[in-house]
Short mmCIF file of C-alpha atoms and ligand atoms in Angstrom, two decimals:
data_model
loop_
_atom_site.label_atom_id
_atom_site.label_comp_id
_atom_site.label_asym_id
_atom_site.label_seq_id
_atom_site.Cartn_x
_atom_site.Cartn_y
_atom_site.Cartn_z
CA MET A 832 60.25 135.50 150.97
CA LEU A 833 62.54 137.84 149.13
CA GLN A 834 62.40 141.40 148.50
CA ILE A 835 62.94 142.08 144.87
CA HIS A 836 63.29 144.83 142.58
CA GLU A 837 63.06 143.26 139.15
CA LEU A 838 63.31 139.97 137.25
CA PHE A 839 64.22 139.92 133.43
CA ARG A 840 66.02 137.93 130.74
CA SER A 841 69.02 139.42 129.09
CA ILE A 842 72.61 138.75 128.01
CA GLN A 843 75.39 139.02 130.95
CA GLY A 844 77.21 141.95 129.85
CA GLU A 845 80.55 141.78 132.05
CA GLY A 846 82.81 139.50 133.75
CA PRO A 847 83.77 135.75 133.50
CA PHE A 848 80.25 134.93 132.25
CA ALA A 849 79.98 137.77 129.64
CA GLY A 850 77.88 137.06 126.46
CA ARG A 851 75.82 134.30 128.14
CA PRO A 852 72.04 134.57 127.92
CA ALA A 853 70.59 134.63 131.58
CA VAL A 854 67.78 135.20 133.87
CA PHE A 855 68.42 138.24 136.12
CA LEU A 856 66.99 138.74 139.42
CA ARG A 857 67.68 142.04 141.12
CA LEU A 858 67.07 142.04 144.72
CA SER A 859 66.23 145.14 146.89
CA GLY A 860 68.07 146.90 149.53
CA CYS A 861 71.87 147.53 150.23
CA VAL A 862 74.29 148.22 153.08
CA GLN A 863 74.11 151.72 154.71
CA PRO A 864 75.43 154.19 153.90
CA HIS A 865 74.68 153.97 150.24
CA CYS A 866 77.31 154.90 147.76
CA PRO A 867 76.86 158.51 146.41
CA PHE A 868 77.63 157.15 143.04
CA CYS A 869 75.23 154.27 143.17
CA ASP A 870 74.13 153.30 139.45
CA THR A 871 71.07 151.26 140.68
CA PRO A 872 69.28 153.70 143.13
CA GLU A 873 66.12 152.21 142.15
CA ALA A 874 67.01 148.91 143.88
CA LEU A 875 67.86 150.48 147.13
CA GLY A 876 64.16 150.69 148.46
CA LYS A 877 61.97 148.07 150.06
CA GLY A 878 61.06 146.41 146.65
CA LYS A 879 58.15 143.78 146.24
CA SER A 880 57.81 140.76 148.51
CA ILE A 881 57.66 137.57 146.41
CA PRO A 882 57.72 133.93 147.75
CA VAL A 883 60.74 131.89 146.81
CA GLU A 884 58.58 129.05 145.19
CA GLU A 885 57.12 131.74 142.84
CA LEU A 886 60.56 133.07 141.96
CA VAL A 887 61.90 129.63 141.32
CA GLU A 888 58.92 128.94 138.78
CA GLN A 889 59.55 132.21 137.04
CA MET A 890 63.31 131.81 136.88
CA THR A 891 63.26 128.26 135.57
CA SER A 892 60.49 128.73 133.05
CA GLY A 893 62.84 128.89 130.07
CA GLY A 894 64.79 125.58 131.20
CA PRO A 895 68.08 125.30 132.83
CA GLY A 896 70.54 128.07 132.19
CA LEU A 897 72.37 130.76 133.85
CA ALA A 898 70.73 132.78 136.75
CA VAL A 899 72.57 136.01 137.74
CA ILE A 900 71.38 137.23 141.17
CA THR A 901 72.28 140.99 141.89
CA GLY A 902 71.13 143.96 143.80
CA GLY A 903 71.38 146.23 145.76
CA GLU A 904 73.27 143.82 147.96
CA PRO A 905 72.07 140.33 147.40
CA PHE A 906 73.63 138.72 150.34
CA LEU A 907 71.75 140.73 152.92
CA GLN A 908 68.90 138.33 152.12
CA TRP A 909 70.90 135.20 152.35
CA GLU A 910 69.21 133.90 155.55
CA SER A 911 65.72 135.20 154.76
CA GLY A 912 65.24 133.38 151.47
CA LEU A 913 68.27 133.46 149.23
CA LYS A 914 69.86 130.34 150.55
CA GLU A 915 66.59 128.66 149.98
CA LEU A 916 66.36 130.05 146.37
CA GLU A 917 69.88 129.03 145.69
CA ALA A 918 69.17 125.34 146.71
CA ALA A 919 65.99 125.13 144.63
CA LEU A 920 67.55 126.66 141.57
CA LEU A 921 70.54 124.18 141.78
CA GLN A 922 68.13 121.27 142.15
CA LYS A 923 66.43 122.50 138.78
CA GLY A 924 69.89 122.43 137.15
CA MET A 925 70.49 126.10 137.03
CA GLU A 926 73.85 127.75 137.18
CA ILE A 927 74.09 130.65 139.65
CA GLN A 928 76.33 133.72 139.49
CA TYR A 929 76.11 136.41 142.18
CA GLU A 930 76.96 140.02 141.60
CA SER A 931 78.05 141.58 145.00
CA SER A 932 80.04 144.55 146.17
CA GLY A 933 81.26 142.34 149.13
CA ARG A 934 80.09 145.01 151.60
CA ALA A 935 77.99 142.42 153.32
CA GLY A 936 80.49 139.65 153.22
CA VAL A 937 80.08 136.46 151.43
CA PRO A 938 78.01 133.79 153.29
CA ASP A 939 79.80 130.50 154.17
CA GLY A 940 78.45 127.51 152.17
CA VAL A 941 77.34 129.67 149.23
CA GLN A 942 77.46 127.40 146.11
CA GLY A 943 76.91 129.80 143.13
CA GLN A 944 79.93 131.61 141.73
CA VAL A 945 80.46 135.00 143.41
CA VAL A 946 81.79 137.85 141.38
CA LEU A 947 82.71 140.89 143.47
CA SER A 948 82.74 144.38 142.28
CA PRO A 949 84.55 146.33 145.08
CA LYS A 950 83.71 149.92 145.30
CA PRO A 951 86.44 152.66 145.42
CA GLY A 952 87.72 152.94 149.00
CA GLN A 953 85.47 150.03 150.30
CA TRP A 954 87.42 146.84 149.23
CA PRO A 955 86.33 144.08 151.37
CA PRO A 956 88.97 142.18 153.43
CA PRO A 957 91.00 139.36 152.05
CA SER A 958 88.62 136.84 154.04
CA VAL A 959 85.86 138.09 151.79
CA LEU A 960 87.78 138.59 148.49
CA GLY A 961 89.18 135.03 148.89
CA LYS A 962 85.70 133.52 148.45
CA ALA A 963 85.25 135.17 145.01
CA PHE A 964 85.44 133.28 141.74
CA ALA A 965 86.41 136.75 140.16
CA VAL A 966 86.83 140.26 141.19
CA LYS A 967 85.84 142.99 138.60
CA PRO A 968 86.97 146.47 139.73
CA LEU A 969 86.43 149.71 137.81
CA MET A 970 89.23 151.74 136.35
CA GLY A 971 88.74 155.64 136.07
CA ASP A 972 91.07 158.35 135.19
CA LYS A 973 93.54 157.40 137.81
CA PRO A 974 94.51 153.79 137.32
CA GLU A 975 97.03 153.98 140.07
CA ILE A 976 94.27 154.05 142.54
CA VAL A 977 92.66 150.79 141.48
CA LEU A 978 96.15 149.16 140.95
CA ARG A 979 97.13 149.98 144.56
CA GLU A 980 93.91 148.21 145.80
CA ILE A 981 94.48 145.24 143.75
CA TYR A 982 98.17 145.14 144.93
CA ARG A 983 97.14 145.41 148.47
CA SER A 984 94.44 142.61 148.16
CA GLY A 985 96.99 140.07 147.31
CA LEU A 986 94.66 138.73 144.54
CA PRO A 987 96.46 136.84 141.63
CA PRO A 988 96.01 138.57 138.21
CA GLU A 989 93.88 135.74 136.90
CA LYS A 990 91.01 136.53 139.40
CA ILE A 991 90.89 140.19 138.05
CA TRP A 992 88.63 141.33 135.40
CA LEU A 993 89.37 144.86 135.07
CA MET A 994 86.58 147.26 133.70
CA ALA A 995 86.34 150.95 132.62
CA LEU A 996 84.39 153.41 134.73
CA GLY A 997 81.64 155.23 132.93
CA ALA A 998 77.98 154.56 132.19
CA SER A 999 78.00 155.72 128.54
CA ARG A 1000 79.40 154.01 125.40
CA GLU A 1001 81.49 157.05 124.76
CA GLU A 1002 83.14 156.93 128.21
CA GLN A 1003 83.81 153.13 127.91
CA LEU A 1004 85.45 153.51 124.37
CA GLN A 1005 87.58 156.32 125.53
CA ARG A 1006 88.99 154.41 128.53
CA MET A 1007 89.45 151.18 126.68
CA PRO A 1008 92.87 151.83 124.94
CA LEU A 1009 94.39 152.45 128.44
CA LEU A 1010 92.51 149.49 129.95
CA TRP A 1011 93.85 147.21 127.25
CA GLU A 1012 97.46 148.43 128.00
CA ILE A 1013 97.24 147.97 131.73
CA CYS A 1014 95.55 144.38 131.20
CA THR A 1015 98.25 143.45 129.01
CA ARG A 1016 101.01 144.73 131.27
CA TYR A 1017 99.62 143.17 134.57
CA GLY A 1018 97.95 140.09 133.32
CA TYR A 1019 94.48 141.03 134.15
CA HIS A 1020 91.40 140.00 131.98
CA PHE A 1021 90.36 142.95 129.79
CA CYS A 1022 86.51 143.15 130.84
CA PRO A 1023 84.28 144.96 128.10
CA ARG A 1024 80.94 146.05 129.40
CA LEU A 1025 78.82 144.85 126.58
CA HIS A 1026 75.34 146.06 127.70
CA ILE A 1027 76.79 149.66 127.65
CA LEU A 1028 78.69 149.11 124.41
CA VAL A 1029 75.42 147.91 122.76
CA HIS A 1030 72.71 149.85 124.54
CA ASP A 1031 74.55 152.94 125.70
CA ARG A 1032 72.77 154.39 128.82
CA LYS A 1033 69.62 152.44 128.50
CA LYS A 1034 68.52 150.53 131.76
CA GLY A 1035 66.92 147.16 132.38
CA VAL A 1036 68.55 145.57 129.42
S1 SF4 B 2027 77.01 148.83 146.89
FE1 SF4 B 2027 76.27 148.97 144.84
S2 SF4 B 2027 74.03 148.85 144.95
FE2 SF4 B 2027 74.78 149.29 147.00
S3 SF4 B 2027 74.51 151.54 147.17
FE3 SF4 B 2027 76.87 150.84 146.59
S4 SF4 B 2027 76.66 151.15 144.31
FE4 SF4 B 2027 74.56 150.98 144.94
#
């Protein structure tokens, strides 16, 4: 059984799988204390209890493809159903990508691709970062803060997908020229946030 907030189909908007159609599963609940700047507060509650078999059926109804599992913090439910869901989806030929802050660690044996979005001042330790396929930090008005965190993490540039902070199209566009310059200088992936550029502040797209 998993606690879920929502299940929907869309296009992955950011990171190494950007542009790909995917089925999104947003699990409920996150590590305490919750971040004061949380952009998905609706996913922090208890959510609905759905059996794993039912989720597999719904998530594979469109045939094999990409499943993006996010939250809240998805790995909090690893032992209570997520591990089982992963195995069943892989068996049905799905590709899996996790979106996680890394605050609950990354379970040993996870087979999907883990994309971490560390929160400012809460970067996970190297043992957790090292399990990530990609890391996509946010850059605000003070790039030196995120650049320091990246430097301290010891991650190679090819693992970094740097994104602009900001929930609106206007904020994204404003920060992109500097983001471009920094990615060029340090060899990071320039990571647009397509869902914001296309839909602005609209949620659940
Ligand atoms: S880790 Fe993400 S989902 Fe959890 S409280 Fe912080 S911003 Fe919200």
